[in-house]
PDB file of C-alpha atoms in Angstrom:
ATOM      1  CA  MET J 278     -93.718  87.193 -51.352  1.00  0.00           C
ATOM      2  CA  ASP J 279     -93.953  89.223 -48.445  1.00  0.00           C
ATOM      3  CA  LYS J 280     -94.210  86.911 -44.918  1.00  0.00           C
ATOM      4  CA  ILE J 281     -93.890  86.472 -41.428  1.00  0.00           C
ATOM      5  CA  ILE J 282     -91.142  83.291 -40.377  1.00  0.00           C
ATOM      6  CA  ARG J 283     -92.056  82.218 -36.828  1.00  0.00           C
ATOM      7  CA  ALA J 284     -89.015  80.289 -35.195  1.00  0.00           C
ATOM      8  CA  THR J 285     -87.126  78.898 -32.124  1.00  0.00           C
ATOM      9  CA  ALA J 286     -83.920  78.085 -30.701  1.00  0.00           C
ATOM     10  CA  GLY J 287     -81.322  77.354 -27.752  1.00  0.00           C
ATOM     11  CA  ASP J 288     -83.952  73.929 -26.232  1.00  0.00           C
ATOM     12  CA  GLY J 289     -86.652  76.163 -26.377  1.00  0.00           C
ATOM     13  CA  PHE J 290     -86.066  79.219 -24.727  1.00  0.00           C
ATOM     14  CA  ILE J 291     -85.435  81.335 -27.482  1.00  0.00           C
ATOM     15  CA  LYS J 292     -88.887  82.354 -29.727  1.00  0.00           C
ATOM     16  CA  MET J 293     -87.741  84.758 -32.964  1.00  0.00           C
ATOM     17  CA  ALA J 294     -89.964  86.597 -36.063  1.00  0.00           C
ATOM     18  CA  VAL J 295     -88.743  87.598 -39.082  1.00  0.00           C
ATOM     19  CA  ILE J 296     -90.375  90.007 -41.224  1.00  0.00           C
ATOM     20  CA  ASN J 297     -89.408  91.376 -45.453  1.00  0.00           C
ATOM     21  CA  ALA J 298     -92.379  93.759 -45.835  1.00  0.00           C
ATOM     22  CA  LYS J 299     -91.103  94.936 -49.062  1.00  0.00           C
ATOM     23  CA  ASP J 300     -94.290  95.091 -50.777  1.00  0.00           C
ATOM     24  CA  LEU J 301     -96.947  96.035 -48.107  1.00  0.00           C
ATOM     25  CA  VAL J 302     -94.227  99.467 -47.086  1.00  0.00           C
ATOM     26  CA  GLN J 303     -94.490 100.153 -50.690  1.00  0.00           C
ATOM     27  CA  ARG J 304     -98.321 100.334 -50.626  1.00  0.00           C
ATOM     28  CA  ALA J 305     -97.906 102.123 -48.144  1.00  0.00           C
ATOM     29  CA  CYS J 306     -96.051 104.861 -49.540  1.00  0.00           C
ATOM     30  CA  ASP J 307     -97.604 104.889 -52.802  1.00  0.00           C
ATOM     31  CA  ILE J 308    -100.751 105.399 -50.968  1.00  0.00           C
ATOM     32  CA  HIS J 309     -99.558 108.170 -48.862  1.00  0.00           C
ATOM     33  CA  SER J 310     -97.251 109.073 -50.405  1.00  0.00           C
ATOM     34  CA  CYS J 311     -94.415 109.286 -48.565  1.00  0.00           C
ATOM     35  CA  THR J 312     -90.338 110.867 -48.179  1.00  0.00           C
ATOM     36  CA  PRO J 313     -87.713 108.666 -47.787  1.00  0.00           C
ATOM     37  CA  THR J 314     -87.952 110.037 -43.426  1.00  0.00           C
ATOM     38  CA  ALA J 315     -92.107 108.880 -43.796  1.00  0.00           C
ATOM     39  CA  ALA J 316     -91.665 105.985 -45.178  1.00  0.00           C
ATOM     40  CA  ALA J 317     -88.364 104.644 -42.981  1.00  0.00           C
ATOM     41  CA  ALA J 318     -91.205 105.665 -40.031  1.00  0.00           C
ATOM     42  CA  LEU J 319     -93.898 104.292 -41.581  1.00  0.00           C
ATOM     43  CA  GLY J 320     -92.841 101.106 -42.357  1.00  0.00           C
ATOM     44  CA  ARG J 321     -90.862 100.529 -39.025  1.00  0.00           C
ATOM     45  CA  THR J 322     -93.803 101.147 -37.220  1.00  0.00           C
ATOM     46  CA  LEU J 323     -96.247  98.790 -39.653  1.00  0.00           C
ATOM     47  CA  CYS J 324     -92.932  95.736 -39.624  1.00  0.00           C
ATOM     48  CA  ALA J 325     -93.018  96.030 -36.436  1.00  0.00           C
ATOM     49  CA  ALA J 326     -97.506  95.766 -35.635  1.00  0.00           C
ATOM     50  CA  SER J 327     -97.516  93.376 -38.498  1.00  0.00           C
ATOM     51  CA  ILE J 328     -94.207  91.098 -36.130  1.00  0.00           C
ATOM     52  CA  MET J 329     -97.020  91.507 -33.382  1.00  0.00           C
ATOM     53  CA  GLY J 330    -100.188  92.099 -34.748  1.00  0.00           C
ATOM     54  CA  ASN J 331     -99.967  87.857 -36.163  1.00  0.00           C
ATOM     55  CA  ALA J 332     -98.541  86.979 -32.091  1.00  0.00           C
ATOM     56  CA  MET J 333    -102.187  87.374 -31.341  1.00  0.00           C
ATOM     57  CA  LYS J 334    -103.852  84.060 -32.004  1.00  0.00           C
ATOM     58  CA  GLU J 335    -107.392  85.573 -30.843  1.00  0.00           C
ATOM     59  CA  GLU J 336    -109.719  85.420 -33.894  1.00  0.00           C
ATOM     60  CA  ASN J 337    -110.392  89.199 -35.023  1.00  0.00           C
ATOM     61  CA  ALA J 338    -108.256  90.222 -32.519  1.00  0.00           C
ATOM     62  CA  SER J 339    -106.863  94.292 -33.724  1.00  0.00           C
ATOM     63  CA  LEU J 340    -103.142  95.753 -32.920  1.00  0.00           C
ATOM     64  CA  THR J 341    -102.419  99.805 -32.827  1.00  0.00           C
ATOM     65  CA  ILE J 342     -99.222 101.281 -31.871  1.00  0.00           C
ATOM     66  CA  ARG J 343     -99.132 104.449 -32.562  1.00  0.00           C
ATOM     67  CA  ILE J 344     -96.098 107.137 -32.166  1.00  0.00           C
ATOM     68  CA  ASN J 345     -96.197 110.779 -31.175  1.00  0.00           C
ATOM     69  CA  GLY J 346     -92.923 111.959 -30.134  1.00  0.00           C
ATOM     70  CA  GLY J 347     -93.023 116.090 -30.803  1.00  0.00           C
ATOM     71  CA  GLY J 348     -90.864 115.295 -34.459  1.00  0.00           C
ATOM     72  CA  PRO J 349     -92.786 118.124 -37.512  1.00  0.00           C
ATOM     73  CA  ILE J 350     -93.286 113.874 -38.674  1.00  0.00           C
ATOM     74  CA  GLY J 351     -96.112 113.800 -35.906  1.00  0.00           C
ATOM     75  CA  SER J 352     -98.476 110.571 -34.850  1.00  0.00           C
ATOM     76  CA  VAL J 353     -96.942 107.344 -37.195  1.00  0.00           C
ATOM     77  CA  VAL J 354    -100.627 104.498 -36.658  1.00  0.00           C
ATOM     78  CA  ALA J 355    -100.040 101.450 -37.878  1.00  0.00           C
ATOM     79  CA  VAL J 356    -102.799  98.271 -37.423  1.00  0.00           C
ATOM     80  CA  SER J 357    -102.807  95.270 -37.877  1.00  0.00           C
ATOM     81  CA  ASP J 358    -105.040  92.301 -37.481  1.00  0.00           C
ATOM     82  CA  ALA J 359    -104.282  88.441 -36.131  1.00  0.00           C
ATOM     83  CA  GLU J 360    -102.851  88.093 -39.692  1.00  0.00           C
ATOM     84  CA  GLY J 361    -100.613  90.691 -39.392  1.00  0.00           C
ATOM     85  CA  CYS J 362    -101.633  91.925 -42.048  1.00  0.00           C
ATOM     86  CA  VAL J 363    -101.190  95.641 -41.386  1.00  0.00           C
ATOM     87  CA  ARG J 364    -102.482  99.725 -42.278  1.00  0.00           C
ATOM     88  CA  GLY J 365    -101.333 102.447 -41.082  1.00  0.00           C
ATOM     89  CA  TYR J 366    -100.413 106.112 -41.803  1.00  0.00           C
ATOM     90  CA  VAL J 367     -97.835 109.598 -40.386  1.00  0.00           C
ATOM     91  CA  GLU J 368     -99.545 112.479 -39.710  1.00  0.00           C
ATOM     92  CA  ASP J 369     -97.311 114.339 -42.237  1.00  0.00           C
ATOM     93  CA  PRO J 370     -95.658 111.860 -44.844  1.00  0.00           C
ATOM     94  CA  ASN J 371     -93.708 115.346 -46.743  1.00  0.00           C
ATOM     95  CA  VAL J 372     -91.640 115.520 -44.116  1.00  0.00           C
ATOM     96  CA  ASP J 373     -88.526 115.208 -45.325  1.00  0.00           C
ATOM     97  CA  LEU J 374     -84.623 115.952 -42.440  1.00  0.00           C
ATOM     98  CA  PRO J 375     -81.078 115.455 -43.854  1.00  0.00           C
ATOM     99  CA  LEU J 376     -79.126 112.515 -43.812  1.00  0.00           C
ATOM    100  CA  ARG J 377     -77.902 111.403 -40.503  1.00  0.00           C
ATOM    101  CA  ASP J 378     -73.633 111.960 -39.788  1.00  0.00           C
ATOM    102  CA  ASP J 379     -73.578 107.744 -40.756  1.00  0.00           C
ATOM    103  CA  GLY J 380     -75.410 108.747 -44.087  1.00  0.00           C
ATOM    104  CA  LYS J 381     -78.639 106.984 -42.263  1.00  0.00           C
ATOM    105  CA  LEU J 382     -82.002 108.387 -43.121  1.00  0.00           C
ATOM    106  CA  ASN J 383     -83.480 110.746 -39.305  1.00  0.00           C
ATOM    107  CA  VAL J 384     -86.190 108.727 -38.175  1.00  0.00           C
ATOM    108  CA  GLY J 385     -85.530 109.861 -34.775  1.00  0.00           C
ATOM    109  CA  ALA J 386     -85.157 113.490 -35.532  1.00  0.00           C
ATOM    110  CA  ALA J 387     -88.349 112.829 -37.363  1.00  0.00           C
ATOM    111  CA  VAL J 388     -90.603 110.964 -34.967  1.00  0.00           C
ATOM    112  CA  GLY J 389     -89.242 112.933 -32.365  1.00  0.00           C
ATOM    113  CA  HIS J 390     -88.348 110.789 -28.337  1.00  0.00           C
ATOM    114  CA  ASP J 391     -90.616 113.290 -26.018  1.00  0.00           C
ATOM    115  CA  GLY J 392     -93.393 111.544 -26.395  1.00  0.00           C
ATOM    116  CA  MET J 393     -95.022 108.598 -25.926  1.00  0.00           C
ATOM    117  CA  LEU J 394     -95.435 104.729 -27.539  1.00  0.00           C
ATOM    118  CA  THR J 395     -98.658 103.410 -27.383  1.00  0.00           C
ATOM    119  CA  VAL J 396     -99.666 100.356 -28.139  1.00  0.00           C
ATOM    120  CA  SER J 397    -103.504  98.658 -27.794  1.00  0.00           C
ATOM    121  CA  ARG J 398    -105.060  95.040 -28.462  1.00  0.00           C
ATOM    122  CA  ASP J 399    -108.883  94.521 -29.053  1.00  0.00           C
ATOM    123  CA  ILE J 400    -109.319  91.150 -28.547  1.00  0.00           C
ATOM    124  CA  GLY J 401    -112.730  91.179 -28.274  1.00  0.00           C
ATOM    125  CA  LEU J 402    -113.549  92.042 -24.339  1.00  0.00           C
ATOM    126  CA  LYS J 403    -115.185  94.906 -23.305  1.00  0.00           C
ATOM    127  CA  GLU J 404    -112.187  97.572 -23.144  1.00  0.00           C
ATOM    128  CA  PRO J 405    -108.959  96.667 -24.579  1.00  0.00           C
ATOM    129  CA  TYR J 406    -105.594  96.095 -23.173  1.00  0.00           C
ATOM    130  CA  ILE J 407    -103.410  99.122 -23.449  1.00  0.00           C
ATOM    131  CA  GLY J 408     -99.489  99.741 -22.717  1.00  0.00           C
ATOM    132  CA  SER J 409     -97.533 103.293 -23.336  1.00  0.00           C
ATOM    133  CA  ILE J 410     -94.130 104.289 -22.483  1.00  0.00           C
ATOM    134  CA  GLU J 411     -92.241 106.970 -23.201  1.00  0.00           C
ATOM    135  CA  LEU J 412     -90.178 107.592 -25.702  1.00  0.00           C
ATOM    136  CA  VAL J 413     -86.366 105.856 -25.891  1.00  0.00           C
ATOM    137  CA  SER J 414     -84.639 107.659 -29.414  1.00  0.00           C
ATOM    138  CA  GLY J 415     -88.366 107.973 -32.329  1.00  0.00           C
ATOM    139  CA  GLU J 416     -85.687 105.502 -33.423  1.00  0.00           C
ATOM    140  CA  ILE J 417     -89.049 102.503 -33.496  1.00  0.00           C
ATOM    141  CA  ALA J 418     -87.839  99.449 -32.528  1.00  0.00           C
ATOM    142  CA  GLU J 419     -85.511 100.295 -30.120  1.00  0.00           C
ATOM    143  CA  ASP J 420     -88.869 102.022 -28.585  1.00  0.00           C
ATOM    144  CA  ILE J 421     -90.649  98.286 -29.112  1.00  0.00           C
ATOM    145  CA  THR J 422     -87.575  96.742 -27.400  1.00  0.00           C
ATOM    146  CA  SER J 423     -88.423  98.787 -24.086  1.00  0.00           C
ATOM    147  CA  TYR J 424     -92.270  98.076 -24.483  1.00  0.00           C
ATOM    148  CA  LEU J 425     -92.350  94.699 -24.578  1.00  0.00           C
ATOM    149  CA  LEU J 426     -88.944  94.946 -22.035  1.00  0.00           C
ATOM    150  CA  GLU J 427     -91.088  97.278 -19.564  1.00  0.00           C
ATOM    151  CA  SER J 428     -95.389  97.086 -20.332  1.00  0.00           C
ATOM    152  CA  GLU J 429     -94.986  93.352 -21.299  1.00  0.00           C
ATOM    153  CA  GLN J 430     -92.344  91.988 -19.403  1.00  0.00           C
ATOM    154  CA  VAL J 431     -90.673  89.770 -21.830  1.00  0.00           C
ATOM    155  CA  PRO J 432     -86.561  90.633 -22.072  1.00  0.00           C
ATOM    156  CA  SER J 433     -86.668  91.319 -26.442  1.00  0.00           C
ATOM    157  CA  ALA J 434     -84.463  92.317 -29.336  1.00  0.00           C
ATOM    158  CA  CYS J 435     -86.026  94.478 -32.062  1.00  0.00           C
ATOM    159  CA  ALA J 436     -84.346  95.367 -35.407  1.00  0.00           C
ATOM    160  CA  LEU J 437     -86.403  97.132 -37.497  1.00  0.00           C
ATOM    161  CA  GLY J 438     -85.096  99.030 -41.309  1.00  0.00           C
ATOM    162  CA  VAL J 439     -86.691 100.111 -44.224  1.00  0.00           C
ATOM    163  CA  LEU J 440     -84.108 101.206 -47.445  1.00  0.00           C
ATOM    164  CA  VAL J 441     -85.495 103.571 -50.053  1.00  0.00           C
ATOM    165  CA  ASP J 442     -83.509 103.693 -53.267  1.00  0.00           C
ATOM    166  CA  THR J 443     -82.537 105.932 -55.881  1.00  0.00           C
ATOM    167  CA  ASP J 444     -85.979 106.490 -57.345  1.00  0.00           C
ATOM    168  CA  ARG J 445     -88.033 106.188 -53.988  1.00  0.00           C
ATOM    169  CA  SER J 446     -88.594 102.812 -53.964  1.00  0.00           C
ATOM    170  CA  ILE J 447     -88.608 100.989 -51.608  1.00  0.00           C
ATOM    171  CA  LYS J 448     -86.112  98.233 -52.043  1.00  0.00           C
ATOM    172  CA  ALA J 449     -85.938  96.474 -48.860  1.00  0.00           C
ATOM    173  CA  ALA J 450     -87.855  96.517 -45.110  1.00  0.00           C
ATOM    174  CA  GLY J 451     -88.457  94.106 -43.201  1.00  0.00           C
ATOM    175  CA  GLY J 452     -87.554  93.693 -39.212  1.00  0.00           C
ATOM    176  CA  PHE J 453     -87.215  91.398 -36.216  1.00  0.00           C
ATOM    177  CA  ILE J 454     -87.970  90.606 -32.672  1.00  0.00           C
ATOM    178  CA  VAL J 455     -86.475  88.096 -31.103  1.00  0.00           C
ATOM    179  CA  GLN J 456     -87.623  87.046 -26.832  1.00  0.00           C
ATOM    180  CA  LEU J 457     -86.227  85.257 -23.990  1.00  0.00           C
ATOM    181  CA  MET J 458     -88.801  82.927 -22.355  1.00  0.00           C
ATOM    182  CA  PRO J 459     -88.261  83.015 -18.998  1.00  0.00           C
ATOM    183  CA  GLY J 460     -84.706  80.448 -17.491  1.00  0.00           C
ATOM    184  CA  ALA J 461     -82.839  81.539 -19.911  1.00  0.00           C
ATOM    185  CA  PRO J 462     -79.259  80.116 -19.728  1.00  0.00           C
ATOM    186  CA  ASP J 463     -77.264  83.412 -19.367  1.00  0.00           C
ATOM    187  CA  ASP J 464     -74.399  81.910 -22.333  1.00  0.00           C
ATOM    188  CA  LEU J 465     -77.112  81.485 -24.394  1.00  0.00           C
ATOM    189  CA  ILE J 466     -78.549  85.330 -23.363  1.00  0.00           C
ATOM    190  CA  SER J 467     -74.720  86.695 -24.208  1.00  0.00           C
ATOM    191  CA  LYS J 468     -74.653  84.215 -27.586  1.00  0.00           C
ATOM    192  CA  LEU J 469     -77.237  86.342 -28.497  1.00  0.00           C
ATOM    193  CA  GLU J 470     -76.146  89.527 -27.341  1.00  0.00           C
ATOM    194  CA  ASP J 471     -73.058  88.371 -29.644  1.00  0.00           C
ATOM    195  CA  ASN J 472     -74.460  87.791 -32.527  1.00  0.00           C
ATOM    196  CA  ILE J 473     -77.273  90.392 -32.758  1.00  0.00           C
ATOM    197  CA  PHE J 474     -74.521  93.111 -31.662  1.00  0.00           C
ATOM    198  CA  TYR J 475     -71.833  91.791 -34.991  1.00  0.00           C
ATOM    199  CA  MET J 476     -74.624  91.172 -37.013  1.00  0.00           C
ATOM    200  CA  ASP J 477     -74.389  92.523 -40.916  1.00  0.00           C
ATOM    201  CA  GLN J 478     -77.328  96.357 -41.649  1.00  0.00           C
ATOM    202  CA  LEU J 479     -80.124  94.665 -41.516  1.00  0.00           C
ATOM    203  CA  THR J 480     -81.930  96.176 -44.960  1.00  0.00           C
ATOM    204  CA  THR J 481     -78.499  95.244 -46.874  1.00  0.00           C
ATOM    205  CA  ILE J 482     -79.241  91.439 -45.622  1.00  0.00           C
ATOM    206  CA  LEU J 483     -83.206  91.574 -46.382  1.00  0.00           C
ATOM    207  CA  ASP J 484     -82.081  93.001 -49.802  1.00  0.00           C
ATOM    208  CA  GLU J 485     -78.831  90.512 -50.334  1.00  0.00           C
ATOM    209  CA  ASP J 486     -80.337  87.352 -49.049  1.00  0.00           C
ATOM    210  CA  GLY J 487     -83.280  87.342 -47.402  1.00  0.00           C
ATOM    211  CA  THR J 488     -85.273  86.241 -45.016  1.00  0.00           C
ATOM    212  CA  ASP J 489     -83.385  82.921 -43.851  1.00  0.00           C
ATOM    213  CA  GLU J 490     -80.138  84.886 -43.788  1.00  0.00           C
ATOM    214  CA  VAL J 491     -81.164  86.669 -41.163  1.00  0.00           C
ATOM    215  CA  PHE J 492     -82.501  83.305 -38.732  1.00  0.00           C
ATOM    216  CA  ALA J 493     -79.107  82.264 -38.902  1.00  0.00           C
ATOM    217  CA  GLN J 494     -76.785  85.489 -38.252  1.00  0.00           C
ATOM    218  CA  VAL J 495     -78.562  86.335 -35.112  1.00  0.00           C
ATOM    219  CA  LEU J 496     -79.035  82.503 -33.922  1.00  0.00           C
ATOM    220  CA  LYS J 497     -75.405  81.733 -36.049  1.00  0.00           C
ATOM    221  CA  GLY J 498     -74.243  78.431 -34.220  1.00  0.00           C
ATOM    222  CA  LEU J 499     -77.811  77.522 -32.150  1.00  0.00           C
ATOM    223  CA  GLU J 500     -80.524  75.265 -33.434  1.00  0.00           C
ATOM    224  CA  HIS J 501     -83.808  76.502 -34.684  1.00  0.00           C
ATOM    225  CA  HIS J 502     -86.063  75.316 -35.943  1.00  0.00           C
ATOM    226  CA  ILE J 503     -89.120  77.177 -38.352  1.00  0.00           C
ATOM    227  CA  VAL J 504     -92.590  76.643 -36.279  1.00  0.00           C
ATOM    228  CA  GLU J 505     -94.392  78.901 -38.931  1.00  0.00           C
ATOM    229  CA  GLU J 506     -94.453  80.500 -42.279  1.00  0.00           C
ATOM    230  CA  CYS J 507     -97.490  83.401 -42.707  1.00  0.00           C
ATOM    231  CA  PRO J 508     -97.938  85.588 -46.162  1.00  0.00           C
ATOM    232  CA  VAL J 509     -99.382  89.492 -44.521  1.00  0.00           C
ATOM    233  CA  SER J 510    -100.059  92.257 -46.998  1.00  0.00           C
ATOM    234  CA  TYR J 511    -100.557  96.310 -46.918  1.00  0.00           C
ATOM    235  CA  ARG J 512    -105.484  95.755 -45.952  1.00  0.00           C
ATOM    236  CA  CYS J 513    -107.472  98.285 -45.160  1.00  0.00           C
ATOM    237  CA  TYR J 514    -111.238  97.150 -44.131  1.00  0.00           C
ATOM    238  CA  CYS J 515    -112.930 100.752 -45.148  1.00  0.00           C
ATOM    239  CA  SER J 516    -116.187 100.491 -47.293  1.00  0.00           C
ATOM    240  CA  ARG J 517    -118.887 103.324 -47.735  1.00  0.00           C
ATOM    241  CA  GLU J 518    -121.218 100.597 -44.938  1.00  0.00           C
ATOM    242  CA  ARG J 519    -118.661 101.492 -42.733  1.00  0.00           C
ATOM    243  CA  VAL J 520    -118.556 105.380 -43.028  1.00  0.00           C
ATOM    244  CA  ALA J 521    -122.206 105.178 -43.247  1.00  0.00           C
ATOM    245  CA  GLN J 522    -122.324 103.340 -39.989  1.00  0.00           C
ATOM    246  CA  ALA J 523    -120.434 106.528 -38.097  1.00  0.00           C
ATOM    247  CA  LEU J 524    -121.902 108.694 -39.567  1.00  0.00           C
ATOM    248  CA  SER J 525    -125.127 107.419 -38.690  1.00  0.00           C
ATOM    249  CA  VAL J 526    -123.568 108.407 -34.549  1.00  0.00           C
ATOM    250  CA  ILE J 527    -123.591 112.457 -35.662  1.00  0.00           C
ATOM    251  CA  ASP J 528    -125.809 114.352 -33.821  1.00  0.00           C
ATOM    252  CA  ARG J 529    -128.342 113.937 -35.753  1.00  0.00           C
ATOM    253  CA  ASN J 530    -129.023 117.739 -35.412  1.00  0.00           C
ATOM    254  CA  ASP J 531    -126.063 117.822 -36.862  1.00  0.00           C
ATOM    255  CA  LEU J 532    -126.493 115.627 -39.183  1.00  0.00           C
ATOM    256  CA  GLU J 533    -129.707 117.044 -40.021  1.00  0.00           C
ATOM    257  CA  GLU J 534    -127.944 120.391 -40.759  1.00  0.00           C
ATOM    258  CA  ILE J 535    -125.628 119.214 -42.947  1.00  0.00           C
ATOM    259  CA  ILE J 536    -128.630 118.125 -45.249  1.00  0.00           C
ATOM    260  CA  ALA J 537    -130.264 121.587 -44.919  1.00  0.00           C
ATOM    261  CA  GLU J 538    -126.501 122.494 -46.486  1.00  0.00           C
ATOM    262  CA  GLY J 539    -127.452 121.329 -49.736  1.00  0.00           C
ATOM    263  CA  LYS J 540    -124.011 119.781 -50.694  1.00  0.00           C
ATOM    264  CA  PRO J 541    -122.400 115.946 -50.409  1.00  0.00           C
ATOM    265  CA  VAL J 542    -120.804 115.132 -47.657  1.00  0.00           C
ATOM    266  CA  SER J 543    -117.354 113.805 -49.027  1.00  0.00           C
ATOM    267  CA  VAL J 544    -115.237 111.461 -46.723  1.00  0.00           C
ATOM    268  CA  LYS J 545    -111.319 110.665 -46.484  1.00  0.00           C
ATOM    269  CA  CYS J 546    -110.262 106.607 -45.587  1.00  0.00           C
ATOM    270  CA  GLN J 547    -107.176 108.104 -42.909  1.00  0.00           C
ATOM    271  CA  PHE J 548    -105.088 104.499 -44.369  1.00  0.00           C
ATOM    272  CA  CYS J 549    -105.792 104.131 -48.014  1.00  0.00           C
ATOM    273  CA  ASP J 550    -107.262 107.487 -49.126  1.00  0.00           C
ATOM    274  CA  SER J 551    -110.681 105.627 -50.993  1.00  0.00           C
ATOM    275  CA  ASP J 552    -112.525 108.515 -50.591  1.00  0.00           C
ATOM    276  CA  TYR J 553    -116.763 107.742 -50.347  1.00  0.00           C
ATOM    277  CA  SER J 554    -118.860 110.216 -50.929  1.00  0.00           C
ATOM    278  CA  PHE J 555    -122.825 110.617 -49.311  1.00  0.00           C
ATOM    279  CA  GLU J 556    -125.683 112.810 -51.909  1.00  0.00           C
ATOM    280  CA  CYS J 557    -128.250 114.843 -49.256  1.00  0.00           C
ATOM    281  CA  ALA J 558    -130.606 111.558 -50.676  1.00  0.00           C
ATOM    282  CA  ASP J 559    -127.830 109.482 -48.996  1.00  0.00           C
ATOM    283  CA  LEU J 560    -127.289 111.295 -45.493  1.00  0.00           C
ATOM    284  CA  LYS J 561    -131.804 111.434 -45.376  1.00  0.00           C
ATOM    285  CA  ALA J 562    -131.195 107.154 -45.586  1.00  0.00           C
ATOM    286  CA  ILE J 563    -128.940 107.514 -42.747  1.00  0.00           C
ATOM    287  CA  LEU J 564    -131.634 109.499 -40.695  1.00  0.00           C
ATOM    288  CA  GLU J 565    -134.726 107.520 -41.929  1.00  0.00           C
ATOM    289  CA  ALA J 566    -132.780 104.136 -40.278  1.00  0.00           C
ATOM    290  CA  GLU J 567    -131.941 105.620 -37.188  1.00  0.00           C
ATOM    291  CA  LYS J 568    -135.645 106.028 -36.910  1.00  0.00           C
TER     292      LYS J 568
END
């Protein structure tokens, strides 16, 4: 089962969250028919959004990560609710690139790094909080780390990974974000940095040992305490009623022109590919409801 596990260590100076997201990333890739490179880009972004969204405790809050680095994949978008359940898409899920020299998927080249990473947090106020940074590498984890430091002033380390099997199924997916609280002693920081530097490849750990081993390697030599476990999934909130509401804000004259053409309107959800069809009678009912 996909879940986020949160823990503290180092007398409370370290906070860490780990996500195991194999099933939700598989679901996203099935919906969008992603190539391995697109699967890695989308999966990493979904994992980051899930961890960050799950940290928002306001009811009905949501968090959106949007990445556009000018690469061939186009925009990568992930939206999380306050539980950490996510949905997302890549603009061109068909993009695939040769592996890097080290044998890894070339997410950085697909995403590009000439652009921005934007995080929008909606907690029900009049306007959402929006923070943006210039992309560092397009590899996503480095960019999230940079965002957390620059925009939110929180020293952090982030690792994200998606392991795609030879049959293009998702073998492992997940990541972690570890953050240092103000006043953390230098020796604690050094130990954490060393642990992360020497840890095994993230997707290998998730595939062979699971989330417990991620904590064990990142927090090696540090006593840690699990404080929360939350199940997460790929979840889209679209519905026929929501699409009808969106159609109701179209200019009345434009809607009347569509009706006059006598053709049904088909609207496809970006996040789950559900298709909603509205006949002329449905559109007329929407017009009548506006009066």
